[in-house]
Coordinates of C-alpha atoms in Angstrom, one line a residue:
Chain A
X7 CA 3.3 22.2 -9.5
X8 CA 4.4 23.5 -13.1
X9 CA 3.0 27.2 -14.6
X10 CA 0.0 27.0 -16.4
X11 CA 1.6 27.9 -19.4
X12 CA 4.3 25.4 -19.5
X13 CA 1.5 23.1 -18.7
X14 CA -0.6 24.3 -22.1
X15 CA 2.9 24.4 -24.3
X16 CA 4.0 20.6 -23.2
X17 CA 0.6 19.2 -23.5
X18 CA -1.0 21.0 -26.7
X19 CA -1.2 18.1 -28.5
X20 CA -3.7 16.3 -26.1
X21 CA -5.5 19.9 -25.0
X22 CA -5.4 22.0 -28.4
X23 CA -6.1 24.8 -29.0
X24 CA -7.8 27.4 -26.2
X25 CA -8.3 24.4 -23.9
X26 CA -11.1 24.7 -21.0
X27 CA -9.4 26.1 -17.8
X28 CA -10.5 23.0 -15.8
X29 CA -8.7 21.1 -18.3
X30 CA -5.5 22.4 -17.8
X31 CA -6.2 22.3 -14.0
X32 CA -6.7 18.5 -14.1
X33 CA -3.4 17.9 -16.9
X34 CA -1.4 20.2 -14.7
X35 CA -2.4 18.0 -11.7
X36 CA -1.9 14.8 -13.4
X37 CA 1.5 16.4 -14.4
X38 CA 2.1 17.6 -10.9
X39 CA 1.6 14.1 -10.0
X40 CA 3.7 11.7 -11.5
X41 CA 6.5 14.3 -12.4
X42 CA 8.7 13.8 -9.6
X43 CA 9.5 9.8 -9.0
X44 CA 12.7 8.7 -8.9
X45 CA 14.1 5.1 -9.3
X46 CA 15.5 4.1 -5.8
X47 CA 18.9 4.3 -5.1
X48 CA 19.1 0.4 -5.2
X49 CA 17.3 -0.1 -8.6
X50 CA 19.7 2.7 -9.9
X51 CA 22.8 0.8 -8.7
X52 CA 21.4 -2.9 -9.9
X53 CA 20.7 -1.5 -13.5
X54 CA 24.3 -0.2 -13.1
X55 CA 25.6 -3.3 -12.0
X56 CA 23.8 -4.8 -15.4
X57 CA 25.6 -3.2 -16.9
X58 CA 28.6 -3.7 -16.4
X59 CA 27.9 -7.8 -16.5
X60 CA 28.0 -8.4 -12.4
X61 CA 26.8 -11.3 -10.8
X62 CA 23.1 -11.7 -10.7
X63 CA 23.2 -11.6 -7.1
X64 CA 24.2 -8.1 -7.3
X65 CA 20.5 -7.7 -8.4
X66 CA 19.3 -8.6 -5.0
X67 CA 17.3 -5.7 -3.4
X68 CA 19.5 -4.3 -0.5
X69 CA 16.7 -4.6 2.3
X70 CA 17.6 -8.6 1.4
X71 CA 21.4 -7.9 2.1
X72 CA 20.7 -8.6 5.9
X73 CA 21.1 -12.0 6.9
X74 CA 18.6 -13.7 9.2
X75 CA 19.8 -13.5 12.7
X76 CA 17.5 -16.3 13.7
X77 CA 15.3 -19.3 12.4
X78 CA 13.5 -18.6 9.1
X79 CA 10.4 -16.7 9.7
X80 CA 7.4 -17.9 10.6
X81 CA 4.5 -17.2 8.5
X82 CA 1.5 -15.8 10.2
X83 CA -2.0 -17.1 8.4
X84 CA -1.9 -19.6 6.1
X85 CA -0.3 -17.7 3.3
X86 CA -2.6 -18.3 0.8
X87 CA -4.5 -16.0 -1.6
X88 CA -6.5 -13.1 0.1
X89 CA -10.6 -13.1 -0.7
X90 CA -9.7 -11.3 -3.4
X91 CA -6.4 -13.3 -4.7
X92 CA -4.4 -11.2 -3.3
X93 CA -1.5 -12.0 -0.7
X94 CA -2.0 -11.9 3.0
X95 CA 1.4 -13.2 4.0
X96 CA 2.8 -11.4 6.9
X97 CA 5.9 -12.8 8.8
X98 CA 6.6 -12.4 12.2
X99 CA 10.2 -13.4 12.8
X100 CA 11.5 -15.8 15.8
X101 CA 12.5 -13.3 18.0
X102 CA 8.8 -12.2 18.8
X103 CA 7.2 -15.3 18.2
X104 CA 7.2 -16.2 22.0
X105 CA 5.0 -12.9 22.1
X106 CA 3.3 -13.3 19.0
X107 CA 0.4 -12.7 18.4
X108 CA -2.3 -10.0 17.7
X109 CA -4.6 -8.0 17.6
X110 CA -4.7 -5.6 15.5
X111 CA -4.9 -2.0 15.5
X112 CA -3.7 -0.8 12.8
X113 CA -2.7 1.4 10.3
X114 CA -2.8 2.9 7.0
X115 CA -5.1 1.7 4.3
X116 CA -4.2 1.6 0.9
X117 CA -7.0 2.0 -1.8
X118 CA -6.0 -0.5 -4.7
X119 CA -8.1 0.4 -7.3
X120 CA -8.9 -2.3 -10.4
X121 CA -10.0 -1.4 -13.5
X122 CA -12.8 -1.9 -15.9
X123 CA -12.5 -3.9 -18.8
X124 CA -14.1 -1.8 -21.6
X125 CA -15.0 -4.0 -24.5
X126 CA -16.8 -6.5 -22.3
X127 CA -18.4 -4.6 -19.9
X128 CA -17.0 -6.8 -17.0
X129 CA -16.0 -5.0 -14.1
X130 CA -13.4 -5.8 -12.1
X131 CA -13.5 -5.3 -8.3
X132 CA -12.3 -1.8 -7.1
X133 CA -10.8 -3.2 -3.4
X134 CA -9.9 -1.2 -0.4
X135 CA -7.3 -3.0 1.8
X136 CA -6.1 -2.2 5.1
X137 CA -2.5 -3.0 5.8
X138 CA -2.4 -4.0 9.3
X139 CA 0.5 -4.8 11.9
X140 CA 0.2 -7.3 14.7
X141 CA 0.4 -6.3 18.7
X142 CA 1.8 -8.8 20.5
X143 CA 0.0 -11.2 22.7
X144 CA 0.1 -14.6 23.8
X145 CA -2.2 -17.5 23.3
X146 CA -3.1 -17.3 26.9
X147 CA -4.2 -13.2 26.7
X148 CA -6.3 -14.4 23.4
X149 CA -8.1 -17.0 25.4
X150 CA -8.7 -15.5 28.5
X151 CA -10.0 -12.0 26.5
X152 CA -12.8 -14.3 24.8
X153 CA -16.7 -13.8 25.6
X154 CA -17.2 -17.2 23.9
X155 CA -14.9 -19.9 22.7
X156 CA -16.7 -22.9 20.6
X157 CA -15.9 -25.6 18.7
X158 CA -18.0 -25.7 15.1
X159 CA -18.2 -26.1 11.4
X160 CA -18.5 -23.0 9.1
X161 CA -21.3 -22.9 6.7
X162 CA -21.8 -20.5 3.8
X163 CA -21.8 -16.8 4.0
X164 CA -24.2 -14.7 4.1
X165 CA -23.9 -12.3 1.3
X166 CA -21.6 -9.2 2.1
X167 CA -23.1 -6.0 3.3
X168 CA -21.8 -2.4 3.5
X169 CA -23.1 -1.1 6.9
X170 CA -25.2 1.7 4.9
X171 CA -28.8 1.6 6.1
X172 CA -28.8 -0.2 2.4
X173 CA -26.2 -2.3 3.1
X174 CA -25.0 -1.3 -0.3
X175 CA -23.1 1.9 -1.6
X176 CA -23.8 3.8 -4.9
X177 CA -20.8 5.8 -4.7
X178 CA -17.6 3.8 -2.9
X179 CA -15.4 7.0 -2.2
X180 CA -18.8 8.8 -0.4
X181 CA -19.2 5.7 1.6
X182 CA -16.1 5.6 2.7
X183 CA -15.2 9.0 3.7
X184 CA -18.4 8.5 5.7
X185 CA -16.9 5.8 7.4
X186 CA -18.9 3.0 5.9
X187 CA -17.2 -0.5 5.6
X188 CA -18.4 -4.1 4.5
X189 CA -18.9 -6.8 6.5
X190 CA -19.9 -10.8 5.9
X191 CA -21.8 -12.7 8.1
X192 CA -20.8 -16.4 8.8
X193 CA -23.0 -18.9 10.4
X194 CA -21.2 -21.1 12.5
X195 CA -22.8 -24.6 13.4
X196 CA -22.1 -25.2 17.5
X197 CA -20.7 -28.8 18.3
X198 CA -19.5 -27.6 21.8
X199 CA -19.1 -24.8 24.1
X200 CA -15.9 -24.2 25.9
X201 CA -16.8 -21.0 27.5
X202 CA -19.1 -18.8 27.5
X203 CA -22.8 -18.6 28.2
X204 CA -26.4 -17.8 25.7
X205 CA -24.6 -19.4 22.9
X206 CA -26.8 -21.1 20.8
X207 CA -26.7 -24.1 18.5
X208 CA -25.7 -22.3 15.7
X209 CA -23.6 -18.7 16.1
X210 CA -23.5 -15.5 13.4
X211 CA -19.7 -14.4 13.1
X212 CA -19.4 -11.2 11.4
X213 CA -16.0 -10.6 9.9
X214 CA -15.1 -6.8 8.4
X215 CA -14.3 -7.3 4.8
X216 CA -16.3 -8.7 2.2
X217 CA -17.6 -8.0 -1.7
X218 CA -20.7 -6.0 -2.4
X219 CA -21.3 -5.5 -6.2
X220 CA -17.6 -4.2 -8.0
X221 CA -16.6 -3.4 -4.5
X222 CA -14.1 -5.4 -2.0
X223 CA -12.8 -4.8 0.9
X224 CA -10.5 -6.8 3.1
X225 CA -8.2 -6.3 6.3
X226 CA -4.5 -8.1 5.8
X227 CA -5.0 -9.1 9.2
X228 CA -8.7 -10.0 9.9
X229 CA -9.3 -13.6 10.4
X230 CA -10.8 -15.6 7.3
X231 CA -13.8 -18.7 7.5
X232 CA -13.8 -21.0 4.9
X233 CA -17.5 -22.8 4.9
X234 CA -17.4 -26.3 5.9
X235 CA -14.4 -25.8 7.8
X236 CA -14.3 -27.4 11.4
X237 CA -12.9 -24.8 13.8
X238 CA -12.3 -23.3 16.9
X239 CA -13.1 -20.1 17.2
X240 CA -12.4 -17.1 20.3
X241 CA -15.2 -14.9 20.0
X242 CA -16.1 -11.9 21.7
X243 CA -19.3 -9.5 21.6
X244 CA -19.1 -7.3 18.6
X245 CA -17.7 -3.8 19.5
X246 CA -16.7 -2.0 16.9
X247 CA -19.3 0.6 16.9
X248 CA -19.4 0.6 12.9
X249 CA -21.1 -3.0 12.7
X250 CA -22.5 -3.6 16.3
X251 CA -26.1 -2.2 16.1
X252 CA -26.6 -3.7 12.7
X253 CA -28.4 -6.7 12.2
X254 CA -29.3 -9.8 14.7
X255 CA -27.4 -10.7 17.4
X256 CA -23.7 -11.9 16.0
X257 CA -20.0 -12.0 17.6
X258 CA -16.6 -11.3 16.2
X259 CA -13.3 -13.2 16.4
X260 CA -11.3 -11.9 19.2
X261 CA -7.7 -10.7 18.2
X262 CA -8.9 -11.0 14.2
X263 CA -6.8 -14.0 12.4
X264 CA -5.7 -15.2 15.7
X265 CA -8.7 -16.1 16.8
X266 CA -9.5 -18.6 14.2
X267 CA -8.3 -21.8 15.1
X268 CA -8.4 -24.8 12.0
X269 CA -9.3 -28.4 13.6
X270 CA -8.1 -31.2 12.1
X271 CA -8.3 -34.5 14.0
X272 CA -7.5 -34.0 17.6
X273 CA -5.4 -30.6 16.7
X274 CA -6.3 -27.2 16.5
X275 CA -4.0 -24.9 15.0
X276 CA -3.8 -20.7 14.6
X277 CA -1.5 -18.8 12.4
X278 CA 0.4 -18.6 15.9
X279 CA -0.7 -21.4 18.3
X280 CA -1.6 -25.3 18.3
X281 CA -3.2 -26.7 20.9
X282 CA -4.7 -30.6 21.2
X283 CA -8.5 -30.6 21.9
X284 CA -8.2 -32.8 25.2
X285 CA -5.9 -30.2 26.4
X286 CA -8.2 -27.1 25.8
X287 CA -10.3 -27.1 29.0
X288 CA -7.4 -27.1 31.0
X289 CA -5.5 -24.0 28.9
X290 CA -8.3 -22.1 29.2
X291 CA -8.8 -22.5 32.8
X292 CA -4.7 -21.6 33.3
X293 CA -5.4 -18.4 30.7
X294 CA -8.0 -17.0 33.2
X295 CA -6.3 -17.7 36.4
X296 CA -3.4 -16.0 34.8
X297 CA -5.4 -13.3 33.4
X298 CA -7.0 -12.6 37.0
X299 CA -3.7 -12.8 38.5
X300 CA -2.6 -10.0 36.3
X301 CA -5.1 -7.6 37.1
X302 CA -6.5 -5.0 34.3
X303 CA -6.4 -7.2 31.2
X304 CA -4.0 -6.0 28.7
X305 CA -7.5 -6.4 26.1
X306 CA -8.5 -3.2 24.8
X307 CA -11.3 -1.7 26.1
X308 CA -13.7 0.0 23.5
X309 CA -14.1 3.5 24.0
X310 CA -11.1 4.0 26.7
X311 CA -7.8 4.9 26.3
X312 CA -5.5 2.3 26.2
X313 CA -2.0 2.3 27.7
X314 CA 1.0 2.4 25.5
X315 CA -1.2 3.1 22.6
X316 CA -3.7 6.3 21.1
X317 CA -5.6 5.4 18.4
X318 CA -6.3 7.6 15.5
X319 CA -9.3 6.3 13.7
X320 CA -9.6 8.0 10.3
X321 CA -11.3 6.5 7.3
X322 CA -9.8 4.7 4.0
X323 CA -9.8 8.1 2.4
X324 CA -8.4 9.9 4.9
X325 CA -5.2 11.7 3.9
X326 CA -4.2 12.7 7.1
X327 CA -5.9 11.1 10.3
X328 CA -7.3 13.1 13.1
X329 CA -5.2 12.8 16.0
X330 CA -7.4 11.9 18.8
X331 CA -6.8 12.0 22.4
X332 CA -8.4 9.4 23.7
X333 CA -8.2 6.0 22.3
X334 CA -11.2 4.3 20.3
X335 CA -10.3 1.2 20.3
X336 CA -11.9 -1.6 19.0
X337 CA -11.4 -5.0 17.5
X338 CA -9.9 -4.7 13.5
X339 CA -11.8 -3.0 11.0
X340 CA -11.3 -2.1 8.0
X341 CA -12.0 1.1 8.6
X342 CA -8.3 2.3 9.0
X343 CA -7.6 2.1 12.8
X344 CA -5.0 3.7 13.1
X345 CA -2.4 3.2 16.2
X346 CA -0.6 6.5 16.6
X347 CA 1.4 6.6 17.2
X348 CA 2.5 3.8 15.8
X349 CA 5.8 3.9 17.6
X350 CA 8.0 1.2 16.5
X351 CA 11.0 3.7 16.3
X352 CA 10.1 5.8 18.5
X353 CA 11.0 8.9 16.5
X354 CA 8.7 12.1 16.0
X355 CA 9.4 14.2 12.5
X356 CA 8.3 17.4 11.7
X357 CA 8.5 18.5 8.3
X358 CA 11.0 17.7 5.9
X359 CA 11.7 14.5 7.7
X360 CA 13.6 16.3 10.6
X361 CA 13.7 14.8 13.8
X362 CA 12.4 16.9 16.8
X363 CA 11.4 14.5 19.6
X364 CA 12.5 11.3 20.5
X365 CA 10.4 8.7 22.9
X366 CA 12.3 8.6 26.1
X367 CA 14.1 5.2 26.2
X368 CA 12.4 4.4 22.8
X369 CA 14.1 2.5 20.3
X370 CA 15.2 5.3 18.4
X371 CA 17.2 7.0 21.3
X372 CA 18.8 4.2 22.3
X373 CA 20.2 3.1 18.8
X374 CA 21.4 6.7 18.6
X375 CA 19.0 8.9 16.6
X376 CA 19.2 12.3 18.0
X377 CA 16.7 15.6 17.7
X378 CA 17.8 18.0 14.6
X379 CA 18.6 14.8 12.8
X380 CA 17.2 14.2 9.0
X381 CA 16.2 11.1 7.8
X382 CA 17.3 10.3 4.6
X383 CA 16.8 6.6 3.9
X384 CA 15.6 3.5 5.3
X385 CA 17.1 0.1 4.1
X386 CA 18.6 1.7 1.5
X387 CA 15.0 3.5 0.4
X388 CA 15.7 7.4 -0.1
X389 CA 13.0 9.4 1.5
X390 CA 11.7 11.7 -0.5
X391 CA 11.3 15.2 2.0
X392 CA 7.9 16.3 0.7
X393 CA 6.5 13.0 1.4
X394 CA 3.2 12.9 2.9
X395 CA 3.4 11.8 6.6
X396 CA 0.7 8.9 5.6
X397 CA 3.1 7.8 2.8
X398 CA 6.1 7.8 5.3
X399 CA 4.5 6.0 8.0
X400 CA 3.7 3.6 5.0
X401 CA 7.1 3.4 4.6
X402 CA 8.3 2.7 8.0
X403 CA 5.7 0.3 8.5
X404 CA 6.9 -1.8 5.8
X405 CA 10.5 -1.5 7.3
X406 CA 9.1 -2.7 10.4
X407 CA 7.8 -5.7 8.8
X408 CA 10.7 -6.6 7.2
X409 CA 12.8 -6.0 10.2
X410 CA 11.0 -8.2 12.2
X411 CA 10.7 -10.5 9.5
X412 CA 14.2 -11.2 9.1
X413 CA 14.9 -10.6 12.6
X414 CA 17.5 -8.2 12.1
X415 CA 17.8 -4.3 12.1
X416 CA 16.4 -1.6 9.7
X417 CA 19.3 0.6 8.2
X418 CA 18.3 4.3 9.0
X419 CA 20.2 7.0 7.4
X420 CA 20.6 10.1 8.9
X421 CA 22.3 13.4 8.1
X422 CA 23.5 15.2 11.3
X423 CA 25.0 18.4 10.1
X424 CA 27.4 17.1 7.4
X425 CA 27.7 13.9 8.5
X426 CA 25.7 11.2 7.2
X427 CA 25.2 8.3 9.4
X428 CA 24.1 4.5 9.3
X429 CA 21.9 3.7 12.1
X430 CA 21.1 0.1 12.8
X431 CA 17.6 0.0 14.8
X432 CA 15.7 -2.8 15.6
X433 CA 11.8 -1.3 15.1
X434 CA 9.5 -2.6 18.0
X435 CA 6.2 -3.9 17.9
X436 CA 4.3 -2.0 20.8
X437 CA 2.6 -4.7 23.0
X438 CA -0.5 -3.5 25.4
X439 CA 1.1 -2.5 28.9
X440 CA -1.4 -0.8 31.4
X441 CA 1.8 0.2 33.0
X442 CA 2.7 2.5 30.5
X443 CA 1.8 6.2 30.3
X444 CA 0.0 7.2 27.6
X445 CA 1.5 8.9 24.9
X446 CA 1.0 12.6 24.1
X447 CA -0.6 12.7 20.9
X448 CA 1.8 15.0 18.7
X449 CA 0.5 18.1 16.2
X450 CA -0.8 17.9 13.0
X451 CA 2.7 18.9 11.6
X452 CA 4.6 16.1 12.8
X453 CA 4.2 12.3 12.8
X454 CA 5.1 9.5 15.1
X455 CA 6.8 6.8 13.8
Chain B
X16 CA 19.9 16.3 -17.6
X17 CA 18.0 13.2 -16.7
X18 CA 15.6 10.9 -19.0
X19 CA 12.4 12.8 -17.2
X20 CA 13.6 16.3 -17.2
X21 CA 14.9 15.6 -21.2
X22 CA 11.2 14.7 -21.8
X23 CA 9.7 17.1 -20.5
X24 CA 11.9 20.0 -21.9
X25 CA 10.7 18.1 -24.8
X26 CA 14.0 17.1 -26.0
X27 CA 13.2 14.2 -28.3
X28 CA 15.5 11.4 -28.0
X29 CA 14.1 9.9 -31.0
X30 CA 16.0 12.2 -33.7
X31 CA 19.3 12.4 -31.4
X32 CA 21.9 11.3 -33.2
X33 CA 23.5 10.9 -29.7
X34 CA 21.3 8.4 -29.0
X35 CA 22.0 6.4 -32.1
X36 CA 25.5 6.2 -31.5
X37 CA 24.7 4.8 -27.9
X38 CA 22.3 2.2 -29.6
X39 CA 25.2 1.0 -31.4
X40 CA 27.9 1.3 -29.4
X41 CA 25.4 -1.0 -26.6
X42 CA 24.5 -3.3 -29.2
X43 CA 28.2 -3.7 -29.6
X44 CA 29.1 -3.8 -26.0
X45 CA 27.1 -4.4 -23.5
X46 CA 29.1 -2.4 -21.3
X47 CA 28.1 1.1 -23.0
X48 CA 24.5 0.4 -21.8
X49 CA 24.9 2.7 -19.1
X50 CA 24.0 6.0 -20.7
X51 CA 20.9 4.7 -22.3
X52 CA 19.6 3.3 -18.9
X53 CA 20.6 6.5 -17.1
X54 CA 18.8 8.7 -19.7
X55 CA 15.3 6.0 -19.2
X56 CA 16.0 4.6 -15.3
X57 CA 13.7 7.1 -13.6
X58 CA 10.9 7.0 -16.7
X59 CA 10.7 3.8 -17.1
X60 CA 10.6 3.5 -13.0
X61 CA 7.8 5.9 -12.4
X62 CA 5.7 4.4 -15.1
X63 CA 6.5 0.9 -13.1
X64 CA 5.1 2.5 -10.2
X65 CA 1.8 3.9 -11.4
X66 CA 1.2 0.4 -13.1
X67 CA 1.9 -1.8 -9.6
X68 CA 0.8 -1.8 -6.2
X69 CA 4.3 -1.2 -4.4
X70 CA 7.7 0.5 -4.8
X71 CA 9.1 -3.2 -4.3
X72 CA 7.2 -4.4 -7.6
X73 CA 7.9 -1.6 -9.5
X74 CA 11.5 -1.8 -8.6
X75 CA 11.8 -4.9 -9.6
X76 CA 9.9 -4.9 -12.6
X77 CA 12.4 -2.1 -13.7
X78 CA 15.3 -4.4 -13.4
X79 CA 13.6 -6.8 -15.6
X80 CA 12.6 -4.3 -17.9
X81 CA 16.5 -3.6 -18.6
X82 CA 17.6 -6.8 -18.2
X83 CA 15.4 -8.3 -21.3
X84 CA 16.7 -4.7 -22.9
X85 CA 20.4 -5.5 -22.5
X86 CA 19.2 -9.0 -23.4
X87 CA 17.6 -8.1 -27.0
X88 CA 19.2 -5.1 -28.0
X89 CA 21.3 -6.9 -30.8
X90 CA 17.7 -7.6 -32.8
X91 CA 16.5 -3.7 -31.9
X92 CA 16.4 -2.1 -35.6
X93 CA 17.4 1.5 -35.5
X94 CA 15.0 3.5 -37.4
X95 CA 11.9 0.7 -37.1
X96 CA 10.5 2.4 -33.6
X97 CA 11.8 5.2 -31.4
X98 CA 14.1 3.5 -29.1
X99 CA 12.0 4.5 -25.9
X100 CA 8.8 2.8 -27.6
X101 CA 10.8 0.0 -28.0
X102 CA 11.7 0.5 -24.5
X103 CA 8.5 0.8 -23.1
X104 CA 7.2 -1.7 -24.7
X105 CA 9.0 -4.4 -22.9
X106 CA 7.7 -1.9 -19.7
X107 CA 4.4 -2.3 -20.9
X108 CA 4.3 -6.0 -21.6
X109 CA 5.9 -6.9 -18.1
X110 CA 3.1 -4.5 -16.5
X111 CA 0.5 -6.0 -18.3
X112 CA 1.7 -9.6 -17.2
X113 CA 1.8 -8.4 -13.5
X114 CA -1.6 -6.8 -14.0
X115 CA -2.8 -10.5 -15.1
X116 CA -1.4 -12.2 -12.4
X117 CA -2.0 -9.3 -9.6
X118 CA -5.6 -8.1 -11.1
X119 CA -4.1 -4.7 -9.9
X120 CA -3.3 -1.8 -12.4
X121 CA -2.9 1.6 -9.8
X122 CA -1.7 2.0 -6.5
X123 CA -4.1 4.3 -5.4
X124 CA -1.6 4.9 -2.8
X125 CA 1.0 6.6 -4.8
X126 CA -1.6 9.2 -6.6
X127 CA -2.7 9.8 -3.0
X128 CA 0.7 10.8 -1.6
X129 CA 1.6 12.8 -4.5
X130 CA -1.3 14.5 -5.3
X131 CA -1.3 16.0 -1.4
X132 CA -1.4 19.6 -1.5
X133 CA 1.7 19.1 1.2
X134 CA 4.0 17.9 -1.8
X135 CA 3.9 20.9 -3.9
X136 CA 6.6 23.4 -3.6
X137 CA 5.2 26.2 -5.3
X138 CA 1.2 26.0 -3.5
X139 CA 0.6 29.5 -4.5
X140 CA 0.8 28.2 -8.1
X141 CA -2.2 26.9 -9.1
X142 CA -2.8 24.2 -6.6
X143 CA -5.9 22.3 -6.7
X144 CA -7.9 22.4 -3.4
X145 CA -7.2 19.0 -1.6
X146 CA -10.9 18.3 -2.3
X147 CA -10.6 18.8 -5.9
X148 CA -7.6 16.7 -5.8
X149 CA -9.7 13.8 -3.9
X150 CA -12.6 13.7 -6.6
X151 CA -9.8 14.0 -9.8
X152 CA -7.9 10.7 -8.0
X153 CA -11.4 9.1 -7.3
X154 CA -12.2 9.7 -11.1
X155 CA -9.2 8.6 -12.4
X156 CA -8.6 5.7 -10.4
X157 CA -12.0 4.9 -11.9
X158 CA -10.7 4.5 -15.4
X159 CA -10.7 1.2 -17.0
X160 CA -7.4 0.1 -17.1
X161 CA -6.1 0.8 -20.6
X162 CA -6.9 4.4 -20.0
X163 CA -4.9 4.7 -17.0
X164 CA -2.5 2.7 -18.7
X165 CA -2.3 5.5 -22.0
X166 CA -1.9 8.6 -18.7
X167 CA 0.5 6.5 -17.3
X168 CA 2.7 6.5 -20.7
X169 CA 1.9 10.1 -21.1
X170 CA 2.4 11.5 -18.0
X171 CA 4.6 9.3 -15.7
X172 CA 6.6 8.2 -18.8
X173 CA 6.8 11.4 -20.4
X174 CA 6.2 10.0 -23.5
X175 CA 5.1 11.8 -26.6
X176 CA 1.8 10.4 -28.5
X177 CA 4.1 9.4 -31.0
X178 CA 5.9 7.0 -28.4
X179 CA 3.0 6.1 -27.3
X180 CA 1.5 4.6 -30.3
X181 CA 4.1 2.3 -31.0
X182 CA 4.3 0.9 -27.5
X183 CA 0.3 0.2 -27.6
X184 CA 0.4 -0.7 -31.5
X185 CA -2.2 2.2 -32.1
X186 CA -1.7 5.1 -34.6
X187 CA -0.4 8.4 -32.7
X188 CA -3.7 9.7 -34.1
X189 CA -5.5 7.5 -32.3
X190 CA -3.3 8.0 -29.0
X191 CA -3.9 11.6 -29.4
X192 CA -8.0 11.0 -29.9
X193 CA -8.0 9.0 -27.1
X194 CA -5.9 10.5 -24.4
X195 CA -8.3 13.9 -25.4
X196 CA -11.3 12.3 -25.0
X197 CA -10.2 10.5 -21.5
X198 CA -9.2 13.7 -20.9
X199 CA -12.2 15.4 -21.8
X200 CA -13.8 12.8 -20.0
X201 CA -12.4 13.4 -16.5
X202 CA -13.1 17.3 -17.0
X203 CA -16.9 16.6 -17.5
X204 CA -16.9 14.1 -14.7
X205 CA -14.5 16.4 -12.6
X206 CA -17.5 19.1 -13.4
X207 CA -20.5 17.2 -13.1
X208 CA -19.2 16.1 -9.6
X209 CA -17.9 19.1 -8.5

């Protein structure tokens, strides 16, 4: 942050003479928050190429330079705009498709704040969006973990509500900071119960996200329901501590967006699985037998540590999640469920991006990263050593998505002594594996990526 | 000295004879455009980063700005408006289109990261407490889009009020007054909440 005297001098035209000290502090903070951004290296290169009149393909972002090694990525999710018009596409590469699927437990939240229209008084919604990575699972695992499986037709949504006692929130920041989220209930008229007992003619299905007044909340991996759509739903009793005790009996969707199958004719299709309705009973039986044979299910159990994952629960406005020793594992929630360590890279970094530890046998170690290396670039994007951990986590999650999407490794550049080393590294999407030990939570001044 | 540093040092390119010759050279030979983009690349990117929701989008738009600028450069007339304002006008238009398409204006995450106290190299020099930063971030993000843009042009792009006036088609006095009002409103809300 610059000295007060410099701030006063540079912004004299808008600060005036003898400005209020608070005003100077605010201007100083705005100045500090906005002054250090540099164009990424690939933009510099692209614009340089432009000036040299190089061909258009030179402008492709560096991340796109890796040709896909496998078939074109499959899109998870239907690829259309989300409930607030933001794209919700998430792609996973062919290499993981066999295992693809998903629970979510994810990771970091981003807030997109939309402005208000000054003149007309029409307020644009504030969007609170959480970004999610999928954990791999099979269709059998998802089916076996469901408390109820139904065929039915989605009705019109009830009004979305906050989890506050009043269902509303006058101060979105305070509500978020206190862990409140928005949820939306849908009635689903049940045509057929394929699994589960005590399922009535209509079930109430609760999804995290929705819009209350000018505030919208969404999770990129949460399921979507369309009124009028015939669906096959994998339901679970709501075990999200934020929503389970609110209102009438209801269910959540098991495994988020992958727990919703759209039914057209005799075919049910989820983002990652297609099956004929006639084959469903046999498939459910097979899945249950497999789950029984496998022993403890890989499905997360609320409130208990889950092997391979230690989960940090933060809030949408938390800048540094509180590292929890035990897992608060639950369904996807718009409240930021942070999977910690995200460990797609198996690298623990300290301040200034120095590698302080490596997951034994993890992809980082296998790919050649060494303790003491300093991370400098990922996929051509320079890493700012002053980047906060949430920011760094975001950068690496995006790299994971890109790498998995194209089925080719991310390119990590590190400095080792005086050497600059490029390391191809294929991030690993974690799976629930009961046999794996729970990773040790890292100290607050380190980040497990 | 790069564009950001120059702007922050108070250097005013609009009266810069060197810049005039650079513009004239680039109008005759696009290869000479290099010096101009070197001056403005970081500032354009910085402005667009605040007006978009991802680094990728900001990078794409930055490239588009310079592509359009290069194509339109022969039509730029020296003396009509500062070159910086002309360039940021292109960025402003692209950002507006982006906003219309995406309905988003400000990357909350970006401010969140950059306003994190850990980002500051000199924490002893008047760093606001984290709570205060959180509050300020919320107040800034809740501003109308036009106000956010003025702040972005001033603080991210490093433009003077005069340059901004060309970008947004208002008088310099009006821009100055509006910025002062925005900051005073922020201060009032800040005090009220604090």
